[in-house]
PDB file of C-alpha atoms and ligand atoms in Angstrom:
ATOM      1  CA  MET P  15       7.852  31.431 212.771  1.00 81.00           C
ATOM      2  CA  GLN P  16       6.574  33.526 209.864  1.00 89.00           C
ATOM      3  CA  ALA P  17       9.299  33.799 207.257  1.00 96.00           C
ATOM      4  CA  GLU P  18       9.454  34.789 203.621  1.00 97.00           C
ATOM      5  CA  LEU P  19      11.993  35.447 200.866  1.00 98.00           C
ATOM      6  CA  VAL P  20      11.142  38.178 198.349  1.00 98.00           C
ATOM      7  CA  VAL P  21      13.361  38.675 195.305  1.00 98.00           C
ATOM      8  CA  ILE P  22      14.064  42.333 194.528  1.00 98.00           C
ATOM      9  CA  GLY P  23      16.689  41.807 191.822  1.00 98.00           C
ATOM     10  CA  CYS P  24      18.401  38.819 190.233  1.00 98.00           C
ATOM     11  CA  ARG P  25      20.780  40.223 187.620  1.00 97.00           C
ATOM     12  CA  ALA P  26      24.556  39.791 187.722  1.00 97.00           C
ATOM     13  CA  GLY P  27      26.633  42.823 186.888  1.00 93.00           C
ATOM     14  CA  SER P  28      24.026  45.522 186.338  1.00 95.00           C
ATOM     15  CA  PRO P  29      20.298  46.206 186.312  1.00 95.00           C
ATOM     16  CA  GLY P  30      18.505  45.623 183.021  1.00 92.00           C
ATOM     17  CA  ALA P  31      15.172  44.918 181.415  1.00 89.00           C
ATOM     18  CA  CYS P  32      14.623  42.080 183.893  1.00 91.00           C
ATOM     19  CA  GLY P  33      15.022  44.385 186.874  1.00 96.00           C
ATOM     20  CA  PRO P  34      17.656  45.290 189.458  1.00 98.00           C
ATOM     21  CA  ALA P  35      20.961  43.595 190.211  1.00 98.00           C
ATOM     22  CA  SER P  36      21.288  41.479 193.379  1.00 98.00           C
ATOM     23  CA  GLY P  37      18.857  42.176 196.204  1.00 98.00           C
ATOM     24  CA  TYR P  38      16.558  40.056 198.381  1.00 98.00           C
ATOM     25  CA  VAL P  39      14.288  40.717 201.318  1.00 98.00           C
ATOM     26  CA  VAL P  40      14.278  38.064 204.048  1.00 98.00           C
ATOM     27  CA  ARG P  41      11.450  38.402 206.561  1.00 97.00           C
ATOM     28  CA  LEU P  42      11.936  36.561 209.839  1.00 96.00           C
ATOM     29  CA  ASP P  43       8.899  37.136 212.079  1.00 93.00           C
ATOM     30  CA  ASP P  44       8.868  40.894 212.623  1.00 90.00           C
ATOM     31  CA  ALA P  45      12.433  41.461 211.324  1.00 96.00           C
ATOM     32  CA  THR P  46      12.811  42.545 207.685  1.00 98.00           C
ATOM     33  CA  LEU P  47      16.335  42.194 206.288  1.00 98.00           C
ATOM     34  CA  LEU P  48      17.629  43.426 202.962  1.00 98.00           C
ATOM     35  CA  VAL P  49      20.301  41.035 201.714  1.00 99.00           C
ATOM     36  CA  ASP P  50      22.534  42.686 199.096  1.00 98.00           C
ATOM     37  CA  CYS P  51      21.901  46.110 197.626  1.00 98.00           C
ATOM     38  CA  GLY P  52      22.972  46.124 193.993  1.00 98.00           C
ATOM     39  CA  PRO P  53      22.102  48.866 191.494  1.00 98.00           C
ATOM     40  CA  GLY P  54      18.346  49.223 190.991  1.00 98.00           C
ATOM     41  CA  VAL P  55      17.469  47.683 194.352  1.00 98.00           C
ATOM     42  CA  VAL P  56      16.293  50.925 195.996  1.00 98.00           C
ATOM     43  CA  ALA P  57      13.794  51.539 193.171  1.00 98.00           C
ATOM     44  CA  GLY P  58      12.802  47.857 193.262  1.00 98.00           C
ATOM     45  CA  LEU P  59      12.123  48.037 197.007  1.00 98.00           C
ATOM     46  CA  ALA P  60      10.014  51.165 196.494  1.00 98.00           C
ATOM     47  CA  GLN P  61       7.957  49.486 193.761  1.00 97.00           C
ATOM     48  CA  LEU P  62       7.185  46.585 196.094  1.00 97.00           C
ATOM     49  CA  GLY P  63       6.335  48.866 199.029  1.00 97.00           C
ATOM     50  CA  LEU P  64       9.295  47.615 201.075  1.00 98.00           C
ATOM     51  CA  LEU P  65      11.718  50.549 200.987  1.00 98.00           C
ATOM     52  CA  ASP P  66      10.680  51.994 204.340  1.00 97.00           C
ATOM     53  CA  ARG P  67      10.076  48.678 206.065  1.00 98.00           C
ATOM     54  CA  LEU P  68      13.685  47.502 206.487  1.00 98.00           C
ATOM     55  CA  ASP P  69      15.194  46.713 209.900  1.00 98.00           C
ATOM     56  CA  ALA P  70      18.756  45.840 208.762  1.00 98.00           C
ATOM     57  CA  VAL P  71      20.897  45.303 205.665  1.00 98.00           C
ATOM     58  CA  ILE P  72      23.439  42.536 205.031  1.00 98.00           C
ATOM     59  CA  VAL P  73      25.834  42.848 202.092  1.00 98.00           C
ATOM     60  CA  THR P  74      27.646  39.674 201.048  1.00 98.00           C
ATOM     61  CA  HIS P  75      30.621  41.277 199.279  1.00 98.00           C
ATOM     62  CA  ARG P  76      31.978  44.467 197.815  1.00 98.00           C
ATOM     63  CA  HIS P  77      31.325  43.824 194.143  1.00 98.00           C
ATOM     64  CA  ALA P  78      29.251  46.690 192.743  1.00 97.00           C
ATOM     65  CA  ASP P  79      26.354  44.462 191.684  1.00 98.00           C
ATOM     66  CA  HIS P  80      25.819  43.685 195.404  1.00 98.00           C
ATOM     67  CA  CYS P  81      26.451  47.037 197.074  1.00 98.00           C
ATOM     68  CA  ALA P  82      26.329  49.976 194.631  1.00 98.00           C
ATOM     69  CA  ASP P  83      22.852  51.089 195.795  1.00 98.00           C
ATOM     70  CA  LEU P  84      23.993  51.489 199.413  1.00 98.00           C
ATOM     71  CA  VAL P  85      24.644  55.143 198.633  1.00 97.00           C
ATOM     72  CA  GLY P  86      21.132  55.536 197.192  1.00 98.00           C
ATOM     73  CA  LEU P  87      19.631  53.848 200.256  1.00 98.00           C
ATOM     74  CA  ALA P  88      21.687  56.084 202.544  1.00 98.00           C
ATOM     75  CA  TYR P  89      20.596  59.231 200.695  1.00 97.00           C
ATOM     76  CA  HIS P  90      16.967  58.081 200.889  1.00 98.00           C
ATOM     77  CA  ARG P  91      17.228  57.706 204.661  1.00 97.00           C
ATOM     78  CA  ARG P  92      18.818  61.142 205.148  1.00 96.00           C
ATOM     79  CA  PHE P  93      17.081  63.373 202.599  1.00 93.00           C
ATOM     80  CA  PRO P  94      14.639  65.075 202.554  1.00 92.00           C
ATOM     81  CA  HIS P  95      13.450  63.396 205.779  1.00 93.00           C
ATOM     82  CA  ARG P  96      15.698  61.695 208.316  1.00 94.00           C
ATOM     83  CA  ALA P  97      14.974  58.073 209.148  1.00 97.00           C
ATOM     84  CA  PRO P  98      16.553  56.268 212.107  1.00 97.00           C
ATOM     85  CA  PRO P  99      19.946  54.608 211.457  1.00 98.00           C
ATOM     86  CA  LEU P 100      19.598  51.210 209.782  1.00 98.00           C
ATOM     87  CA  PRO P 101      22.258  48.674 210.821  1.00 98.00           C
ATOM     88  CA  LEU P 102      24.484  47.415 207.983  1.00 98.00           C
ATOM     89  CA  TYR P 103      26.371  44.107 208.248  1.00 98.00           C
ATOM     90  CA  GLY P 104      28.905  42.521 205.934  1.00 98.00           C
ATOM     91  CA  PRO P 105      32.437  41.156 205.579  1.00 98.00           C
ATOM     92  CA  PRO P 106      35.151  43.253 207.276  1.00 98.00           C
ATOM     93  CA  SER P 107      36.388  44.452 203.862  1.00 97.00           C
ATOM     94  CA  LEU P 108      33.094  46.288 203.291  1.00 98.00           C
ATOM     95  CA  ALA P 109      34.238  48.933 205.787  1.00 98.00           C
ATOM     96  CA  GLN P 110      36.703  50.287 203.217  1.00 97.00           C
ATOM     97  CA  VAL P 111      33.928  50.621 200.616  1.00 96.00           C
ATOM     98  CA  VAL P 112      31.739  52.560 203.066  1.00 96.00           C
ATOM     99  CA  LYS P 113      34.626  54.924 203.758  1.00 97.00           C
ATOM    100  CA  GLN P 114      35.574  55.435 200.104  1.00 97.00           C
ATOM    101  CA  VAL P 115      31.996  55.884 198.864  1.00 97.00           C
ATOM    102  CA  ASP P 116      31.320  58.426 201.600  1.00 97.00           C
ATOM    103  CA  GLN P 117      34.519  60.281 200.614  1.00 97.00           C
ATOM    104  CA  ALA P 118      33.429  60.303 196.968  1.00 97.00           C
ATOM    105  CA  PHE P 119      29.717  61.061 197.386  1.00 96.00           C
ATOM    106  CA  GLY P 120      29.377  62.844 200.725  1.00 95.00           C
ATOM    107  CA  ILE P 121      28.189  66.458 200.424  1.00 94.00           C
ATOM    108  CA  PRO P 122      30.218  68.626 202.849  1.00 94.00           C
ATOM    109  CA  THR P 123      27.787  71.564 202.633  1.00 95.00           C
ATOM    110  CA  LEU P 124      24.794  69.484 203.786  1.00 92.00           C
ATOM    111  CA  GLU P 125      25.243  68.169 207.316  1.00 90.00           C
ATOM    112  CA  GLU P 126      22.760  65.330 206.747  1.00 91.00           C
ATOM    113  CA  LEU P 127      24.718  64.054 203.710  1.00 94.00           C
ATOM    114  CA  ARG P 128      28.316  64.650 204.824  1.00 95.00           C
ATOM    115  CA  THR P 129      29.000  60.930 205.383  1.00 97.00           C
ATOM    116  CA  PRO P 130      25.760  59.392 204.094  1.00 97.00           C
ATOM    117  CA  ILE P 131      26.456  55.669 204.509  1.00 98.00           C
ATOM    118  CA  ALA P 132      28.317  55.879 207.821  1.00 97.00           C
ATOM    119  CA  THR P 133      25.485  57.994 209.267  1.00 97.00           C
ATOM    120  CA  ALA P 134      22.436  56.277 207.761  1.00 98.00           C
ATOM    121  CA  LEU P 135      23.780  52.699 207.714  1.00 98.00           C
ATOM    122  CA  PRO P 136      26.176  52.187 210.645  1.00 98.00           C
ATOM    123  CA  PHE P 137      28.389  49.206 209.812  1.00 98.00           C
ATOM    124  CA  THR P 138      29.136  46.107 211.874  1.00 98.00           C
ATOM    125  CA  ALA P 139      31.547  43.518 210.458  1.00 98.00           C
ATOM    126  CA  LEU P 140      30.472  39.881 210.436  1.00 98.00           C
ATOM    127  CA  GLU P 141      33.129  37.272 211.160  1.00 98.00           C
ATOM    128  CA  PRO P 142      33.975  34.607 208.550  1.00 98.00           C
ATOM    129  CA  ASN P 143      32.872  30.992 208.976  1.00 97.00           C
ATOM    130  CA  THR P 144      30.972  31.463 212.202  1.00 97.00           C
ATOM    131  CA  THR P 145      27.497  31.977 213.664  1.00 98.00           C
ATOM    132  CA  GLN P 146      26.336  35.447 214.703  1.00 97.00           C
ATOM    133  CA  GLU P 147      23.092  37.103 215.686  1.00 97.00           C
ATOM    134  CA  VAL P 148      21.437  39.690 213.464  1.00 97.00           C
ATOM    135  CA  LEU P 149      18.310  41.249 214.988  1.00 96.00           C
ATOM    136  CA  GLY P 150      18.101  38.279 217.334  1.00 96.00           C
ATOM    137  CA  HIS P 151      18.251  35.669 214.545  1.00 97.00           C
ATOM    138  CA  ARG P 152      21.133  33.219 214.016  1.00 97.00           C
ATOM    139  CA  VAL P 153      23.054  33.788 210.785  1.00 98.00           C
ATOM    140  CA  ASP P 154      26.000  31.608 209.682  1.00 98.00           C
ATOM    141  CA  THR P 155      28.712  32.906 207.357  1.00 98.00           C
ATOM    142  CA  PHE P 156      30.837  30.881 204.942  1.00 98.00           C
ATOM    143  CA  VAL P 157      33.687  32.236 202.828  1.00 98.00           C
ATOM    144  CA  MET P 158      32.986  31.552 199.148  1.00 98.00           C
ATOM    145  CA  ARG P 159      35.544  30.947 196.416  1.00 97.00           C
ATOM    146  CA  HIS P 160      35.305  34.357 194.736  1.00 97.00           C
ATOM    147  CA  PRO P 161      37.944  37.037 194.005  1.00 96.00           C
ATOM    148  CA  VAL P 162      36.961  39.275 196.936  1.00 97.00           C
ATOM    149  CA  GLU P 163      35.959  38.391 200.504  1.00 98.00           C
ATOM    150  CA  THR P 164      32.436  36.984 200.024  1.00 98.00           C
ATOM    151  CA  PHE P 165      30.120  35.464 202.629  1.00 98.00           C
ATOM    152  CA  ALA P 166      27.426  32.924 201.847  1.00 98.00           C
ATOM    153  CA  LEU P 167      24.707  33.213 204.493  1.00 98.00           C
ATOM    154  CA  ARG P 168      22.551  30.706 206.291  1.00 98.00           C
ATOM    155  CA  PHE P 169      19.466  31.917 208.146  1.00 98.00           C
ATOM    156  CA  HIS P 170      18.873  29.210 210.722  1.00 94.00           C
ATOM    157  CA  ASP P 171      15.373  30.178 211.775  1.00 92.00           C
ATOM    158  CA  ALA P 172      14.139  30.034 208.185  1.00 95.00           C
ATOM    159  CA  SER P 173      16.341  27.133 206.971  1.00 96.00           C
ATOM    160  CA  LEU P 174      17.441  29.373 204.095  1.00 98.00           C
ATOM    161  CA  THR P 175      20.921  29.349 202.557  1.00 98.00           C
ATOM    162  CA  TYR P 176      22.028  32.056 200.111  1.00 98.00           C
ATOM    163  CA  THR P 177      25.272  31.353 198.290  1.00 98.00           C
ATOM    164  CA  ALA P 178      25.998  34.959 197.285  1.00 98.00           C
ATOM    165  CA  ASP P 179      28.624  34.668 194.491  1.00 98.00           C
ATOM    166  CA  GLY P 180      31.164  31.903 194.131  1.00 97.00           C
ATOM    167  CA  ALA P 181      32.198  28.535 192.802  1.00 96.00           C
ATOM    168  CA  PHE P 182      30.859  25.080 193.625  1.00 97.00           C
ATOM    169  CA  THR P 183      33.030  23.398 196.266  1.00 97.00           C
ATOM    170  CA  PRO P 184      32.523  20.407 198.586  1.00 98.00           C
ATOM    171  CA  GLU P 185      32.780  22.830 201.515  1.00 98.00           C
ATOM    172  CA  LEU P 186      29.822  24.796 200.142  1.00 98.00           C
ATOM    173  CA  VAL P 187      27.824  21.569 199.943  1.00 98.00           C
ATOM    174  CA  ALA P 188      28.533  20.998 203.639  1.00 98.00           C
ATOM    175  CA  PHE P 189      27.577  24.575 204.554  1.00 98.00           C
ATOM    176  CA  ALA P 190      24.255  24.362 202.685  1.00 98.00           C
ATOM    177  CA  ARG P 191      23.420  20.889 204.024  1.00 98.00           C
ATOM    178  CA  ASP P 192      19.646  20.205 204.352  1.00 98.00           C
ATOM    179  CA  SER P 193      18.447  23.755 203.689  1.00 98.00           C
ATOM    180  CA  ARG P 194      14.710  23.922 203.061  1.00 98.00           C
ATOM    181  CA  VAL P 195      15.316  26.700 200.549  1.00 98.00           C
ATOM    182  CA  LEU P 196      18.607  27.137 198.682  1.00 98.00           C
ATOM    183  CA  LEU P 197      18.948  30.506 196.933  1.00 98.00           C
ATOM    184  CA  ALA P 198      21.964  29.968 194.728  1.00 98.00           C
ATOM    185  CA  GLU P 199      23.806  31.846 192.060  1.00 98.00           C
ATOM    186  CA  ALA P 200      23.856  30.345 188.574  1.00 98.00           C
ATOM    187  CA  THR P 201      25.554  33.091 186.645  1.00 97.00           C
ATOM    188  CA  TYR P 202      26.027  31.088 183.453  1.00 94.00           C
ATOM    189  CA  LEU P 203      23.987  28.576 181.502  1.00 95.00           C
ATOM    190  CA  SER P 204      27.075  26.534 180.664  1.00 89.00           C
ATOM    191  CA  ALA P 205      30.750  26.373 181.561  1.00 87.00           C
ATOM    192  CA  VAL P 206      31.957  26.782 177.970  1.00 83.00           C
ATOM    193  CA  GLY P 207      34.488  29.619 177.852  1.00 84.00           C
ATOM    194  CA  ARG P 208      34.074  30.440 181.564  1.00 85.00           C
ATOM    195  CA  ASP P 209      36.720  30.453 184.291  1.00 82.00           C
ATOM    196  CA  LEU P 210      34.451  28.941 186.946  1.00 81.00           C
ATOM    197  CA  MET P 211      37.070  28.203 189.593  1.00 79.00           C
ATOM    198  CA  GLY P 212      39.493  31.075 188.922  1.00 81.00           C
ATOM    199  CA  HIS P 213      36.830  33.795 189.135  1.00 84.00           C
ATOM    200  CA  GLY P 214      34.253  31.757 191.026  1.00 91.00           C
ATOM    201  CA  HIS P 215      30.739  31.294 189.668  1.00 96.00           C
ATOM    202  CA  MET P 216      28.284  28.448 189.119  1.00 97.00           C
ATOM    203  CA  THR P 217      26.320  27.192 186.114  1.00 97.00           C
ATOM    204  CA  ALA P 218      22.965  25.481 185.630  1.00 97.00           C
ATOM    205  CA  GLU P 219      24.686  22.127 186.057  1.00 97.00           C
ATOM    206  CA  THR P 220      26.794  22.919 189.126  1.00 97.00           C
ATOM    207  CA  VAL P 221      23.956  24.682 190.947  1.00 98.00           C
ATOM    208  CA  GLY P 222      21.783  21.599 190.394  1.00 98.00           C
ATOM    209  CA  GLN P 223      24.615  19.468 191.715  1.00 98.00           C
ATOM    210  CA  LEU P 224      24.869  21.714 194.781  1.00 98.00           C
ATOM    211  CA  ALA P 225      21.136  21.367 195.476  1.00 98.00           C
ATOM    212  CA  ARG P 226      21.247  17.579 195.040  1.00 98.00           C
ATOM    213  CA  GLU P 227      24.379  16.917 197.076  1.00 98.00           C
ATOM    214  CA  SER P 228      23.375  19.272 199.899  1.00 98.00           C
ATOM    215  CA  GLY P 229      19.868  17.784 200.143  1.00 98.00           C
ATOM    216  CA  ALA P 230      18.007  21.067 199.506  1.00 98.00           C
ATOM    217  CA  GLY P 231      14.232  21.085 199.870  1.00 98.00           C
ATOM    218  CA  GLN P 232      13.864  23.506 196.975  1.00 98.00           C
ATOM    219  CA  LEU P 233      16.175  25.531 194.767  1.00 98.00           C
ATOM    220  CA  VAL P 234      15.828  29.132 193.619  1.00 98.00           C
ATOM    221  CA  VAL P 235      18.426  30.028 190.968  1.00 98.00           C
ATOM    222  CA  THR P 236      19.537  33.638 190.581  1.00 98.00           C
ATOM    223  CA  HIS P 237      22.335  36.077 189.572  1.00 98.00           C
ATOM    224  CA  PHE P 238      21.896  35.705 185.826  1.00 97.00           C
ATOM    225  CA  ALA P 239      24.537  37.148 183.510  1.00 96.00           C
ATOM    226  CA  ASP P 240      21.924  37.035 180.736  1.00 95.00           C
ATOM    227  CA  CYS P 241      18.287  37.246 181.824  1.00 93.00           C
ATOM    228  CA  ALA P 242      17.173  35.620 178.569  1.00 96.00           C
ATOM    229  CA  GLU P 243      18.782  32.422 179.922  1.00 96.00           C
ATOM    230  CA  ARG P 244      16.782  32.450 183.173  1.00 96.00           C
ATOM    231  CA  ASP P 245      14.319  29.672 182.298  1.00 97.00           C
ATOM    232  CA  ALA P 246      16.993  27.607 180.544  1.00 98.00           C
ATOM    233  CA  ILE P 247      19.173  27.806 183.662  1.00 98.00           C
ATOM    234  CA  ALA P 248      16.273  26.610 185.856  1.00 98.00           C
ATOM    235  CA  HIS P 249      15.582  23.722 183.443  1.00 98.00           C
ATOM    236  CA  GLY P 250      19.284  22.864 183.313  1.00 98.00           C
ATOM    237  CA  ALA P 251      19.498  22.792 187.116  1.00 98.00           C
ATOM    238  CA  ALA P 252      16.442  20.507 187.239  1.00 98.00           C
ATOM    239  CA  ARG P 253      18.394  17.905 185.244  1.00 97.00           C
ATOM    240  CA  SER P 254      20.690  17.389 188.255  1.00 96.00           C
ATOM    241  CA  PHE P 255      18.175  18.026 191.081  1.00 98.00           C
ATOM    242  CA  CYS P 256      14.787  16.344 191.389  1.00 97.00           C
ATOM    243  CA  GLY P 257      13.227  18.833 193.850  1.00 98.00           C
ATOM    244  CA  PRO P 258      11.338  22.010 192.903  1.00 98.00           C
ATOM    245  CA  VAL P 259      13.390  24.615 190.991  1.00 98.00           C
ATOM    246  CA  GLN P 260      12.356  28.234 190.462  1.00 98.00           C
ATOM    247  CA  ALA P 261      14.088  31.046 188.598  1.00 98.00           C
ATOM    248  CA  ALA P 262      14.345  34.272 190.599  1.00 98.00           C
ATOM    249  CA  ALA P 263      12.494  37.317 189.273  1.00 98.00           C
ATOM    250  CA  PRO P 264      11.633  40.657 190.904  1.00 98.00           C
ATOM    251  CA  GLY P 265       8.624  40.200 193.188  1.00 98.00           C
ATOM    252  CA  LEU P 266       8.960  36.408 193.462  1.00 98.00           C
ATOM    253  CA  SER P 267       7.923  35.413 196.981  1.00 98.00           C
ATOM    254  CA  VAL P 268       8.939  32.109 198.584  1.00 98.00           C
ATOM    255  CA  ALA P 269       7.435  31.049 201.907  1.00 96.00           C
ATOM    256  CA  LEU P 270      10.018  29.920 204.455  1.00 95.00           C
ATOM    257  CA  GLU P 271       9.357  27.995 207.643  1.00 76.00           C
TER     258      GLU P 271
HETATM  259 ZN1   ZN W 305      27.556  39.370 191.611  1.00 87.57          ZN
HETATM  260 ZN1   ZN W 306      30.784  38.972 192.960  1.00 87.57          ZN
END
């Protein structure tokens, strides 16, 4: 099994000087998956030579920093040249976003862009808290504590768990159990002034706790509210977790099994 994780973007909220918002490429043998498609991700994929090498897209939830570039990706695949449909997967609630974005940004006078996402990225809903197949590979979903329907993902063949967005919970520890690579959000350096459980995010400390309690082989922290805190968040996580810790950055590549 040849498998690799490539970070396209690691910013929470919006793109910035440190690159795009959320986006990752997961390569599983000959299948190349884009996981999340936040603003800036299409340009980030192009810069890394990956934009036209995707076989499927999985979006974890309908917050803009995880899906706003779906319309850019759909336009790219329809104009000026037509690429084959690229399957899109995500929580059932993503269907409404596809419909509304197509209503807002479809171009009725151009047949190829009338319903860009529905045509270029045909959607299949994943079920919550279950195991499904995506391009022949087993993917588990787990519903995170976050204000909208959000799925953490576990790629069995690569022993990779991605938390998407959400709070630390004992159930998340169980879902991530014994992952070789844990790609986990650590939106904030510290919990001071943050509503971690009400809104649902993790900090340097809680992401380290998640890695330790779940028995992760290595931890990659991501989804930074402030990119200037990236290294401090990785160091903070390493206080609670004795395995290797890396901070996500565009172009970072992590070998998976
Ligand atoms: Zn987010
Ligand atoms: Zn979110």
